[in-house]
Amino acid sequence: MHTRRHLIALSLATTMLAACSSVPPMTDRPPIVFMHGNGDSAALWQTTLWRFESNGWPRDRLFAPDQPFPLARDDDSVAQPGRSSTAESAAFLKAEVERVLKATGAPKVVLVGNSRGGNTIRNYVQNGGGNQVVSHVVLGGNPAHGIWAVKGLREGSEFSGLSPFLQRLNAPKNAAGDEVTPGVKWLTLRSDNNDKYAQPDGVWIGAKGTATHIGFDGPALKGATNIVLPGVDHRETSFSPAAFDATWRFLTGQAPRTLQPAAEPTVTLSGRVTGLGLDPLDPSSGAFANNLPLTGARLAVHAVDAATGVRRAVPAWEQTIGADGRWGPFTGQPTAAYEFVLSAPGYATTHIYRSPFPRSSAVVQLRPERLAEADRDAKAVVIFTRPRGYFDLQRDAVSFDGKRELPGVPPLGAGVSSSKLKLASDSPRSIAAEFNGERVAGQSWPAAQGHVSVLELTY
C-alpha cells in the first residue's frame, strides 16, 4: 500500500520530473492500438499513453480509438438500440487496425485491451484475420471465462461463460488445450482477488450469495503468459503503474525506466465531447453512455487555484463543439489545475475539475452530466469520480469534503468508482477530494440553476 501511494505521489510531482521529459524515441517500435472496455472511452488510456511516451515509445505510434457504442448487448444475438454486438465490436477494431497499418506502414500491431476490450481483441484475432497482423496481445481484467456461468442467467450475454460467443473463443486450439489463437504472443493481467468481475460470489452483479461459477483466475487463459497483480481492482488491471510495468516488460523484455509520466514544459490538450443516449423504444429506461459527438455543446476552460478550485481569470479557452465532437487544441501549463465547463440542451451545466496534466493528451474526453430526479431536492451536487479505477475504503487513503466515508461506496470491496455529495446549501464553496496522494478541489454550484460539479481523478 505504501509503495502504491508513493507511485501516485511521484506522478504529481511534475516539476521534479521536468528534467526527465526528453526521452529518445524508439522509432522501431510497432504501433499499439488500445481497446477500451464496456461503456468506456479512449480517455481511460490517458495515463497509460503518458507512461509509454515517457519511456520513449513514439507518440505517433500509440492509438486509442473510441467505439461509438461501447456497451454490449444484453443478448449478443438480439439487436439493441445504442449497444454493440461482439461482431460489430470486432469489425470496429479490424477497421481501426487497418487504418493504423496504412498510416504507419508497419507490418504488424500490438493490441492492448481492458475488460470487454479483451473480448473484442480475442474475437478479432481468432475470427477476423487479426492473427495475420497482430504480434502481441495484452488483456487486462478481461472476463475471458465470463462474469458468471449460471444456467438460465442471461446465457446470451457475451459476459456469460455459457454463451455461444465465449464457448467458441475458449475452445481448445491445439492438443495442449490452449485457449489462445496461435501465432500471437499473449499476456493476461488479473487481480489476485479484488476484481469485481472475477468473483465466485455474485455480489457485484446483484446476486449476493449466489455462486457465479467464476473464480478469481477467470481472466487467465491457457497458452498465455498469465500474471497476477496483487490488490488491483478491475480497471487497475490495465491502468495502474503495475499493469504498465508488466506490459512494458512483456513487449520489450526490459524494465521500464519510469512508471510515471515525465512532465513536458507545456501541454497541448484536446479530445472529444460526447453525450448520453436514450433507448428510443424505452426512454424511461434511463440514459446510457456512448461515444457519439455532442454537437453544439459549449465548452469553456478556466485555470483555477489548485487548493480551492476558484477561477484565476477569464476563460483560457472557449469553443462550440462541431459535428466531429472534437475540442481543442488548447495549450496549457503542466502545473496548472483546470475547470472544464460543459453546457448543452438537456444536460446540467457541468463543471469538471481536474488535477494538473503533466503531459499533452489528445484523449481528454468530456461528457456533461444530467441532474437525476433523486437529486432535485439538493441545493448543490458534487460528484467525486475515479475513471481509471475503483474506490476501496480498506485499501486506499480517501477523503471527500473532509470525510473518510464516501456516499454510495461500500466499506468493503473495490466496485464503485464514483461518489455523490448532496449539499444542503447553494452558497458556493470549495470542495476537495483526495485519493492516495492525488488531490482535486472544485467549487459547488447551485443545482436549482442546473449546475453539477465533478471532481475527476487522473490516477
CSV table of C-alpha atoms in Angstrom, one decimal:
chain,number,residue,atom,x,y,z
A,1,MET,CA,0.0,0.0,0.0
A,2,HIS,CA,2.8,2.5,0.9
A,3,THR,CA,4.6,1.7,-2.4
A,4,ARG,CA,1.3,2.3,-4.3
A,5,ARG,CA,0.8,5.7,-2.6
A,6,HIS,CA,4.5,6.6,-3.3
A,7,LEU,CA,4.0,5.9,-7.0
A,8,ILE,CA,0.9,8.2,-7.1
A,9,ALA,CA,2.7,10.9,-5.3
A,10,LEU,CA,5.6,10.7,-7.8
A,11,SER,CA,3.1,11.2,-10.6
A,12,LEU,CA,2.0,14.5,-9.1
A,13,ALA,CA,5.5,15.9,-8.7
A,14,THR,CA,5.5,17.3,-12.3
A,15,THR,CA,8.2,19.9,-11.7
A,16,MET,CA,10.6,17.3,-10.4
A,17,LEU,CA,10.1,15.2,-13.5
A,18,ALA,CA,10.6,18.0,-16.0
A,19,ALA,CA,14.2,17.2,-16.4
A,20,CYS,CA,13.3,13.6,-17.5
A,21,SER,CA,10.9,14.7,-20.3
A,22,SER,CA,13.5,14.3,-23.1
A,23,VAL,CA,13.5,10.6,-23.8
A,24,PRO,CA,14.9,9.4,-27.1
A,25,PRO,CA,12.1,7.9,-29.2
A,26,MET,CA,12.3,4.3,-30.1
A,27,THR,CA,11.4,4.7,-33.8
A,28,ASP,CA,11.4,1.0,-34.5
A,29,ARG,CA,8.6,0.3,-32.0
A,30,PRO,CA,5.4,-1.2,-33.5
A,31,PRO,CA,2.2,0.7,-33.3
A,32,ILE,CA,-0.1,-0.1,-30.4
A,33,VAL,CA,-3.9,0.0,-30.5
A,34,PHE,CA,-5.6,0.3,-27.2
A,35,MET,CA,-9.2,-1.0,-26.9
A,36,HIS,CA,-11.3,0.3,-24.1
A,37,GLY,CA,-14.0,-1.7,-22.2
A,38,ASN,CA,-17.7,-1.8,-21.7
A,39,GLY,CA,-19.3,1.7,-21.6
A,40,ASP,CA,-15.9,3.3,-21.6
A,41,SER,CA,-13.9,5.6,-23.9
A,42,ALA,CA,-10.3,6.2,-25.1
A,43,ALA,CA,-9.9,8.6,-22.2
A,44,LEU,CA,-9.1,5.8,-19.8
A,45,TRP,CA,-5.9,5.1,-21.6
A,46,GLN,CA,-4.5,8.6,-20.9
A,47,THR,CA,-2.1,7.7,-18.1
A,48,THR,CA,-1.0,4.5,-20.0
A,49,LEU,CA,-0.2,6.6,-23.1
A,50,TRP,CA,1.8,9.0,-20.9
A,51,ARG,CA,3.8,6.2,-19.4
A,52,PHE,CA,4.6,4.7,-22.9
A,53,GLU,CA,5.6,8.1,-24.1
A,54,SER,CA,7.8,8.8,-21.0
A,55,ASN,CA,9.7,5.6,-21.7
A,56,GLY,CA,10.4,6.6,-25.3
A,57,TRP,CA,7.6,4.9,-27.3
A,58,PRO,CA,6.8,7.4,-30.1
A,59,ARG,CA,3.5,9.3,-29.5
A,60,ASP,CA,2.6,8.8,-33.2
A,61,ARG,CA,2.7,5.0,-32.7
A,62,LEU,CA,0.1,5.0,-29.9
A,63,PHE,CA,-3.6,4.8,-30.9
A,64,ALA,CA,-6.7,4.8,-28.6
A,65,PRO,CA,-9.9,4.9,-30.6
A,66,ASP,CA,-13.5,5.4,-29.3
A,67,GLN,CA,-16.0,2.7,-30.1
A,68,PRO,CA,-19.2,4.7,-30.9
A,69,PHE,CA,-21.5,2.3,-28.9
A,70,PRO,CA,-19.3,0.8,-26.2
A,71,LEU,CA,-21.9,-1.0,-24.3
A,72,ALA,CA,-22.5,-4.7,-25.0
A,73,ARG,CA,-26.0,-6.0,-25.8
A,74,ASP,CA,-27.9,-7.8,-23.1
A,75,ASP,CA,-28.2,-10.7,-25.6
A,76,ASP,CA,-25.5,-10.7,-28.2
A,77,SER,CA,-27.8,-12.2,-30.8
A,78,VAL,CA,-30.6,-9.6,-30.3
A,79,ALA,CA,-30.3,-6.0,-31.7
A,80,GLN,CA,-30.5,-3.4,-29.0
A,81,PRO,CA,-30.5,0.4,-29.6
A,82,GLY,CA,-27.4,2.2,-28.6
A,83,ARG,CA,-25.4,-1.1,-28.0
A,84,SER,CA,-23.0,-3.2,-30.0
A,85,SER,CA,-22.7,-6.9,-30.7
A,86,THR,CA,-19.5,-8.8,-30.5
A,87,ALA,CA,-19.3,-8.9,-34.3
A,88,GLU,CA,-19.8,-5.1,-34.5
A,89,SER,CA,-17.1,-4.5,-31.9
A,90,ALA,CA,-14.7,-6.8,-33.7
A,91,ALA,CA,-15.4,-5.1,-37.1
A,92,PHE,CA,-14.7,-1.7,-35.5
A,93,LEU,CA,-11.4,-2.9,-34.2
A,94,LYS,CA,-10.5,-4.5,-37.5
A,95,ALA,CA,-11.1,-1.2,-39.3
A,96,GLU,CA,-9.0,0.7,-36.8
A,97,VAL,CA,-6.1,-1.8,-37.2
A,98,GLU,CA,-6.2,-1.5,-40.9
A,99,ARG,CA,-6.2,2.3,-40.7
A,100,VAL,CA,-3.2,2.2,-38.3
A,101,LEU,CA,-1.3,-0.2,-40.5
A,102,LYS,CA,-1.9,2.0,-43.5
A,103,ALA,CA,-0.9,5.2,-41.7
A,104,THR,CA,2.3,3.8,-40.2
A,105,GLY,CA,3.4,1.3,-42.9
A,106,ALA,CA,4.1,-1.2,-40.1
A,107,PRO,CA,3.6,-4.9,-40.9
A,108,LYS,CA,2.0,-5.7,-37.5
A,109,VAL,CA,0.4,-4.1,-34.5
A,110,VAL,CA,0.2,-4.7,-30.8
A,111,LEU,CA,-3.2,-4.8,-29.2
A,112,VAL,CA,-3.9,-3.9,-25.6
A,113,GLY,CA,-7.4,-4.2,-24.2
A,114,ASN,CA,-9.2,-3.7,-20.9
A,115,SER,CA,-12.2,-5.7,-19.8
A,116,ARG,CA,-14.7,-6.1,-22.7
A,117,GLY,CA,-12.0,-4.7,-25.0
A,118,GLY,CA,-10.3,-8.1,-24.5
A,119,ASN,CA,-13.3,-9.9,-25.8
A,120,THR,CA,-13.2,-7.7,-28.9
A,121,ILE,CA,-9.5,-8.4,-29.4
A,122,ARG,CA,-9.8,-12.1,-29.0
A,123,ASN,CA,-12.7,-12.2,-31.4
A,124,TYR,CA,-10.8,-10.2,-34.0
A,125,VAL,CA,-7.6,-12.2,-33.7
A,126,GLN,CA,-9.4,-15.5,-33.8
A,127,ASN,CA,-12.2,-14.8,-36.3
A,128,GLY,CA,-11.4,-11.6,-38.1
A,129,GLY,CA,-7.9,-12.2,-39.5
A,130,GLY,CA,-6.1,-10.4,-36.7
A,131,ASN,CA,-3.7,-13.3,-36.3
A,132,GLN,CA,-2.1,-12.3,-39.5
A,133,VAL,CA,-1.3,-8.7,-38.5
A,134,VAL,CA,-1.0,-8.8,-34.7
A,135,SER,CA,2.2,-9.7,-32.9
A,136,HIS,CA,1.3,-9.3,-29.2
A,137,VAL,CA,-1.8,-9.0,-27.2
A,138,VAL,CA,-2.2,-7.7,-23.6
A,139,LEU,CA,-5.5,-8.3,-21.8
A,140,GLY,CA,-6.2,-6.6,-18.5
A,141,GLY,CA,-9.2,-7.8,-16.5
A,142,ASN,CA,-10.7,-9.5,-19.5
A,143,PRO,CA,-13.7,-11.6,-18.4
A,144,ALA,CA,-12.3,-14.4,-20.6
A,145,HIS,CA,-14.5,-17.1,-19.0
A,146,GLY,CA,-17.4,-14.8,-18.2
A,147,ILE,CA,-18.5,-12.8,-15.2
A,148,TRP,CA,-21.0,-15.6,-14.4
A,149,ALA,CA,-21.6,-19.1,-15.8
A,150,VAL,CA,-25.0,-19.9,-14.4
A,151,LYS,CA,-27.6,-21.8,-16.3
A,152,GLY,CA,-30.7,-19.7,-17.1
A,153,LEU,CA,-29.0,-16.4,-16.2
A,154,ARG,CA,-28.6,-14.4,-19.4
A,155,GLU,CA,-26.7,-17.1,-21.3
A,156,GLY,CA,-26.9,-15.0,-24.5
A,157,SER,CA,-24.8,-12.2,-23.0
A,158,GLU,CA,-21.1,-12.1,-24.0
A,159,PHE,CA,-20.3,-11.9,-20.3
A,160,SER,CA,-21.8,-15.3,-19.6
A,161,GLY,CA,-19.3,-18.1,-19.5
A,162,LEU,CA,-22.0,-20.3,-21.0
A,163,SER,CA,-22.6,-18.0,-24.0
A,164,PRO,CA,-22.0,-19.4,-27.5
A,165,PHE,CA,-19.6,-16.5,-28.0
A,166,LEU,CA,-17.3,-17.4,-25.1
A,167,GLN,CA,-17.6,-21.1,-25.7
A,168,ARG,CA,-16.3,-20.6,-29.2
A,169,LEU,CA,-13.5,-18.3,-28.1
A,170,ASN,CA,-12.4,-20.7,-25.4
A,171,ALA,CA,-12.5,-23.9,-27.4
A,172,PRO,CA,-9.1,-25.7,-27.4
A,173,LYS,CA,-6.8,-24.6,-30.3
A,174,ASN,CA,-4.4,-27.5,-30.1
A,175,ALA,CA,-3.7,-30.8,-28.4
A,176,ALA,CA,-2.4,-28.9,-25.4
A,177,GLY,CA,-5.8,-27.3,-24.9
A,178,ASP,CA,-4.6,-23.8,-25.4
A,179,GLU,CA,-7.4,-21.2,-25.4
A,180,VAL,CA,-5.4,-18.5,-27.3
A,181,THR,CA,-5.0,-18.2,-31.0
A,182,PRO,CA,-1.6,-19.5,-32.1
A,183,GLY,CA,1.0,-17.3,-33.8
A,184,VAL,CA,0.4,-14.4,-31.4
A,185,LYS,CA,2.1,-13.7,-28.1
A,186,TRP,CA,-0.5,-13.3,-25.3
A,187,LEU,CA,-0.3,-11.8,-21.8
A,188,THR,CA,-3.2,-11.6,-19.3
A,189,LEU,CA,-3.2,-9.4,-16.3
A,190,ARG,CA,-5.5,-10.1,-13.4
A,191,SER,CA,-6.1,-9.3,-9.7
A,192,ASP,CA,-5.5,-11.8,-7.0
A,193,ASN,CA,-9.0,-11.4,-5.6
A,194,ASN,CA,-10.1,-7.8,-6.0
A,195,ASP,CA,-11.6,-7.7,-9.5
A,196,LYS,CA,-15.3,-7.2,-9.1
A,197,TYR,CA,-15.9,-9.1,-12.3
A,198,ALA,CA,-13.9,-12.2,-11.3
A,199,GLN,CA,-15.6,-13.2,-8.1
A,200,PRO,CA,-17.1,-16.5,-7.0
A,201,ASP,CA,-20.0,-14.7,-5.4
A,202,GLY,CA,-22.5,-12.6,-7.4
A,203,VAL,CA,-22.4,-9.6,-5.1
A,204,TRP,CA,-21.3,-7.2,-7.8
A,205,ILE,CA,-23.9,-8.5,-10.3
A,206,GLY,CA,-26.8,-8.0,-8.0
A,207,ALA,CA,-26.9,-11.6,-6.8
A,208,LYS,CA,-25.2,-11.7,-3.4
A,209,GLY,CA,-24.9,-15.2,-2.0
A,210,THR,CA,-25.3,-16.8,-5.4
A,211,ALA,CA,-22.3,-18.7,-6.9
A,212,THR,CA,-21.1,-17.3,-10.2
A,213,HIS,CA,-19.0,-20.4,-11.0
A,214,ILE,CA,-16.2,-18.0,-12.0
A,215,GLY,CA,-13.0,-17.9,-9.9
A,216,PHE,CA,-10.5,-15.1,-9.2
A,217,ASP,CA,-8.5,-16.6,-12.1
A,218,GLY,CA,-11.3,-16.1,-14.6
A,219,PRO,CA,-9.3,-13.7,-16.8
A,220,ALA,CA,-6.4,-16.1,-17.2
A,221,LEU,CA,-6.1,-18.1,-20.4
A,222,LYS,CA,-4.4,-21.4,-21.1
A,223,GLY,CA,-1.5,-20.8,-23.5
A,224,ALA,CA,-0.9,-17.2,-22.4
A,225,THR,CA,1.6,-15.7,-20.0
A,226,ASN,CA,-0.7,-15.1,-17.0
A,227,ILE,CA,0.4,-12.5,-14.4
A,228,VAL,CA,-1.3,-11.7,-11.1
A,229,LEU,CA,-1.2,-8.1,-9.8
A,230,PRO,CA,-1.9,-8.2,-6.1
A,231,GLY,CA,-4.6,-5.9,-4.7
A,232,VAL,CA,-5.5,-4.2,-8.0
A,233,ASP,CA,-9.2,-3.7,-8.9
A,234,HIS,CA,-10.9,-4.4,-12.2
A,235,ARG,CA,-9.7,-1.3,-14.0
A,236,GLU,CA,-6.3,-1.2,-12.4
A,237,THR,CA,-5.5,-4.5,-14.2
A,238,SER,CA,-4.9,-2.1,-17.2
A,239,PHE,CA,-4.5,1.4,-15.9
A,240,SER,CA,-2.2,1.1,-12.9
A,241,PRO,CA,1.6,1.5,-12.8
A,242,ALA,CA,1.9,-2.2,-12.0
A,243,ALA,CA,-0.1,-3.0,-15.2
A,244,PHE,CA,2.1,-0.8,-17.3
A,245,ASP,CA,5.2,-2.3,-15.8
A,246,ALA,CA,4.1,-5.8,-16.7
A,247,THR,CA,3.0,-4.7,-20.2
A,248,TRP,CA,6.3,-3.0,-20.9
A,249,ARG,CA,8.4,-5.9,-19.8
A,250,PHE,CA,6.2,-8.3,-21.9
A,251,LEU,CA,6.6,-6.1,-25.1
A,252,THR,CA,10.3,-5.2,-24.7
A,253,GLY,CA,11.9,-7.8,-22.4
A,254,GLN,CA,13.2,-4.9,-20.3
A,255,ALA,CA,12.1,-3.0,-17.2
A,256,PRO,CA,10.7,0.5,-17.9
A,257,ARG,CA,12.9,3.4,-16.9
A,258,THR,CA,10.0,5.1,-15.2
A,259,LEU,CA,6.4,4.2,-14.1
A,260,GLN,CA,5.2,7.7,-14.0
A,261,PRO,CA,4.6,10.4,-16.6
A,262,ALA,CA,7.6,12.7,-17.3
A,263,ALA,CA,6.4,16.3,-17.4
A,264,GLU,CA,6.6,18.5,-20.5
A,265,PRO,CA,7.4,22.2,-20.5
A,266,THR,CA,3.9,23.0,-21.9
A,267,VAL,CA,1.0,20.7,-22.7
A,268,THR,CA,-1.5,20.6,-25.6
A,269,LEU,CA,-4.9,19.2,-24.6
A,270,SER,CA,-7.7,18.1,-26.9
A,271,GLY,CA,-10.3,15.3,-27.2
A,272,ARG,CA,-13.9,14.8,-27.8
A,273,VAL,CA,-17.2,15.9,-26.2
A,274,THR,CA,-19.8,13.1,-26.0
A,275,GLY,CA,-23.2,12.7,-24.5
A,276,LEU,CA,-25.7,10.2,-23.1
A,277,GLY,CA,-28.1,8.3,-25.2
A,278,LEU,CA,-31.7,7.1,-24.6
A,279,ASP,CA,-33.4,4.0,-25.9
A,280,PRO,CA,-35.9,5.4,-28.5
A,281,LEU,CA,-38.2,2.4,-27.8
A,282,ASP,CA,-38.0,2.9,-24.0
A,283,PRO,CA,-36.8,6.4,-23.0
A,284,SER,CA,-37.8,5.7,-19.4
A,285,SER,CA,-35.1,3.0,-19.0
A,286,GLY,CA,-32.6,5.8,-18.4
A,287,ALA,CA,-29.5,7.2,-20.2
A,288,PHE,CA,-26.5,5.1,-21.2
A,289,ALA,CA,-23.0,6.1,-22.3
A,290,ASN,CA,-22.0,6.4,-25.9
A,291,ASN,CA,-19.1,8.0,-27.7
A,292,LEU,CA,-21.1,10.0,-30.2
A,293,PRO,CA,-20.3,13.7,-30.6
A,294,LEU,CA,-22.4,16.1,-28.7
A,295,THR,CA,-22.7,18.7,-31.5
A,296,GLY,CA,-23.5,22.2,-30.4
A,297,ALA,CA,-22.3,21.8,-26.8
A,298,ARG,CA,-20.4,24.8,-25.4
A,299,LEU,CA,-17.0,24.3,-23.6
A,300,ALA,CA,-15.1,26.8,-21.5
A,301,VAL,CA,-11.8,26.0,-19.8
A,302,HIS,CA,-10.7,28.0,-16.8
A,303,ALA,CA,-7.4,27.9,-14.9
A,304,VAL,CA,-8.2,27.5,-11.2
A,305,ASP,CA,-6.5,27.7,-7.9
A,306,ALA,CA,-5.5,24.1,-7.2
A,307,ALA,CA,-6.2,24.4,-3.5
A,308,THR,CA,-9.7,25.8,-3.8
A,309,GLY,CA,-11.0,25.5,-7.3
A,310,VAL,CA,-11.6,29.2,-7.5
A,311,ARG,CA,-11.1,30.6,-11.1
A,312,ARG,CA,-8.0,32.6,-11.6
A,313,ALA,CA,-9.1,34.7,-14.6
A,314,VAL,CA,-11.3,34.8,-17.7
A,315,PRO,CA,-11.7,31.5,-19.7
A,316,ALA,CA,-8.5,30.3,-21.1
A,317,TRP,CA,-10.4,28.5,-23.9
A,318,GLU,CA,-13.9,28.7,-25.3
A,319,GLN,CA,-15.5,26.7,-28.1
A,320,THR,CA,-18.7,25.5,-29.6
A,321,ILE,CA,-18.4,21.8,-30.4
A,322,GLY,CA,-18.8,20.9,-34.1
A,323,ALA,CA,-20.1,17.8,-35.9
A,324,ASP,CA,-17.0,15.7,-35.2
A,325,GLY,CA,-17.2,16.3,-31.4
A,326,ARG,CA,-13.6,17.5,-31.2
A,327,TRP,CA,-12.4,20.2,-28.9
A,328,GLY,CA,-9.1,21.9,-28.7
A,329,PRO,CA,-6.2,22.0,-29.1
A,330,PHE,CA,-5.7,24.1,-26.0
A,331,THR,CA,-2.2,24.9,-24.8
A,332,GLY,CA,-1.7,24.9,-21.1
A,333,GLN,CA,0.8,24.5,-18.3
A,334,PRO,CA,1.8,21.2,-16.7
A,335,THR,CA,1.4,22.6,-13.2
A,336,ALA,CA,-2.0,24.3,-13.7
A,337,ALA,CA,-5.3,23.0,-12.5
A,338,TYR,CA,-8.2,23.4,-14.8
A,339,GLU,CA,-12.0,23.5,-14.7
A,340,PHE,CA,-13.9,22.3,-17.8
A,341,VAL,CA,-17.4,23.8,-18.1
A,342,LEU,CA,-19.8,22.0,-20.4
A,343,SER,CA,-23.3,23.2,-21.3
A,344,ALA,CA,-25.8,21.6,-23.7
A,345,PRO,CA,-29.6,21.4,-24.0
A,346,GLY,CA,-31.0,18.6,-21.9
A,347,TYR,CA,-27.9,18.4,-19.6
A,348,ALA,CA,-26.8,20.1,-16.4
A,349,THR,CA,-24.1,22.7,-16.8
A,350,THR,CA,-21.2,20.5,-15.7
A,351,HIS,CA,-18.1,21.8,-14.0
A,352,ILE,CA,-15.3,19.2,-14.3
A,353,TYR,CA,-12.3,19.9,-12.1
A,354,ARG,CA,-9.0,18.1,-12.9
A,355,SER,CA,-5.6,18.0,-11.3
A,356,PRO,CA,-2.7,19.2,-13.4
A,357,PHE,CA,-1.9,17.5,-16.7
A,358,PRO,CA,1.9,16.7,-16.7
A,359,ARG,CA,1.8,15.8,-20.4
A,360,SER,CA,-0.1,16.6,-23.6
A,361,SER,CA,-3.1,14.4,-24.4
A,362,ALA,CA,-5.5,14.1,-27.3
A,363,VAL,CA,-7.9,11.9,-25.4
A,364,VAL,CA,-9.3,14.4,-22.8
A,365,GLN,CA,-12.8,13.2,-23.4
A,366,LEU,CA,-15.6,15.3,-21.8
A,367,ARG,CA,-19.2,14.4,-21.1
A,368,PRO,CA,-21.8,16.5,-19.3
A,369,GLU,CA,-24.0,15.1,-16.5
A,370,ARG,CA,-27.8,15.0,-16.2
A,371,LEU,CA,-29.3,16.0,-12.9
A,372,ALA,CA,-31.1,12.9,-11.6
A,373,GLU,CA,-34.6,13.2,-10.3
A,374,ALA,CA,-33.5,11.8,-7.0
A,375,ASP,CA,-31.1,14.8,-6.6
A,376,ARG,CA,-33.7,17.5,-7.3
A,377,ASP,CA,-34.0,18.2,-3.6
A,378,ALA,CA,-30.3,19.0,-3.2
A,379,LYS,CA,-29.1,22.6,-3.2
A,380,ALA,CA,-25.9,21.6,-4.8
A,381,VAL,CA,-24.5,18.3,-6.2
A,382,VAL,CA,-20.8,17.3,-6.3
A,383,ILE,CA,-19.5,14.1,-7.8
A,384,PHE,CA,-16.2,12.6,-6.9
A,385,THR,CA,-15.1,10.1,-9.6
A,386,ARG,CA,-12.1,7.8,-10.4
A,387,PRO,CA,-12.4,6.7,-14.1
A,388,ARG,CA,-9.3,4.5,-14.1
A,389,GLY,CA,-10.1,2.5,-11.0
A,390,TYR,CA,-12.4,2.0,-8.1
A,391,PHE,CA,-12.6,3.1,-4.5
A,392,ASP,CA,-11.6,0.6,-1.9
A,393,LEU,CA,-12.1,2.1,1.6
A,394,GLN,CA,-10.0,-0.6,3.2
A,395,ARG,CA,-7.1,-0.3,0.7
A,396,ASP,CA,-7.0,3.4,-0.2
A,397,ALA,CA,-6.4,6.7,1.6
A,398,VAL,CA,-9.5,8.6,0.5
A,399,SER,CA,-11.5,11.6,1.7
A,400,PHE,CA,-14.4,13.6,0.2
A,401,ASP,CA,-15.1,17.1,1.7
A,402,GLY,CA,-13.0,16.1,4.7
A,403,LYS,CA,-14.8,12.8,5.4
A,404,ARG,CA,-13.3,9.3,5.2
A,405,GLU,CA,-16.7,7.8,4.3
A,406,LEU,CA,-17.8,8.2,0.6
A,407,PRO,CA,-21.6,8.3,0.0
A,408,GLY,CA,-22.6,5.3,-2.1
A,409,VAL,CA,-19.3,3.5,-1.7
A,410,PRO,CA,-19.5,0.3,0.4
A,411,PRO,CA,-17.0,-0.2,3.3
A,412,LEU,CA,-15.7,-3.4,1.8
A,413,GLY,CA,-14.5,-4.2,-1.8
A,414,ALA,CA,-13.5,-2.3,-4.9
A,415,GLY,CA,-16.6,-2.0,-7.0
A,416,VAL,CA,-17.7,1.6,-7.1
A,417,SER,CA,-15.9,4.4,-9.0
A,418,SER,CA,-17.9,7.5,-8.0
A,419,SER,CA,-19.5,9.1,-5.0
A,420,LYS,CA,-22.1,11.8,-4.9
A,421,LEU,CA,-22.4,14.5,-2.3
A,422,LYS,CA,-25.8,16.4,-2.0
A,423,LEU,CA,-25.3,19.7,-0.2
A,424,ALA,CA,-28.0,21.4,1.9
A,425,SER,CA,-26.8,24.9,0.9
A,426,ASP,CA,-26.5,26.5,-2.5
A,427,SER,CA,-23.8,29.0,-1.3
A,428,PRO,CA,-20.7,28.4,-3.4
A,429,ARG,CA,-17.8,26.9,-1.5
A,430,SER,CA,-14.7,24.9,-2.0
A,431,ILE,CA,-15.0,21.1,-2.0
A,432,ALA,CA,-11.9,18.9,-2.1
A,433,ALA,CA,-11.3,15.2,-2.6
A,434,GLU,CA,-8.2,13.1,-2.1
A,435,PHE,CA,-7.1,9.6,-3.3
A,436,ASN,CA,-3.8,8.1,-2.4
A,437,GLY,CA,-1.9,11.4,-2.7
A,438,GLU,CA,-3.8,13.0,-5.6
A,439,ARG,CA,-6.0,15.9,-4.6
A,440,VAL,CA,-8.7,17.7,-6.6
A,441,ALA,CA,-10.5,20.8,-5.5
A,442,GLY,CA,-13.5,22.5,-7.0
A,443,GLN,CA,-16.4,24.8,-6.3
A,444,SER,CA,-20.0,23.9,-5.6
A,445,TRP,CA,-22.7,25.4,-7.9
A,446,PRO,CA,-26.5,25.8,-7.4
A,447,ALA,CA,-28.4,22.8,-8.5
A,448,ALA,CA,-31.6,24.9,-8.9
A,449,GLN,CA,-29.9,26.7,-11.7
A,450,GLY,CA,-29.0,23.4,-13.4
A,451,HIS,CA,-25.4,23.0,-12.3
A,452,VAL,CA,-23.4,19.9,-11.2
A,453,SER,CA,-19.7,19.8,-10.1
A,454,VAL,CA,-17.4,16.9,-10.9
A,455,LEU,CA,-14.1,16.2,-9.2
A,456,GLU,CA,-12.3,13.8,-11.5
A,457,LEU,CA,-9.2,12.0,-10.6
A,458,THR,CA,-6.4,11.3,-13.1
A,459,TYR,CA,-4.7,8.4,-11.4
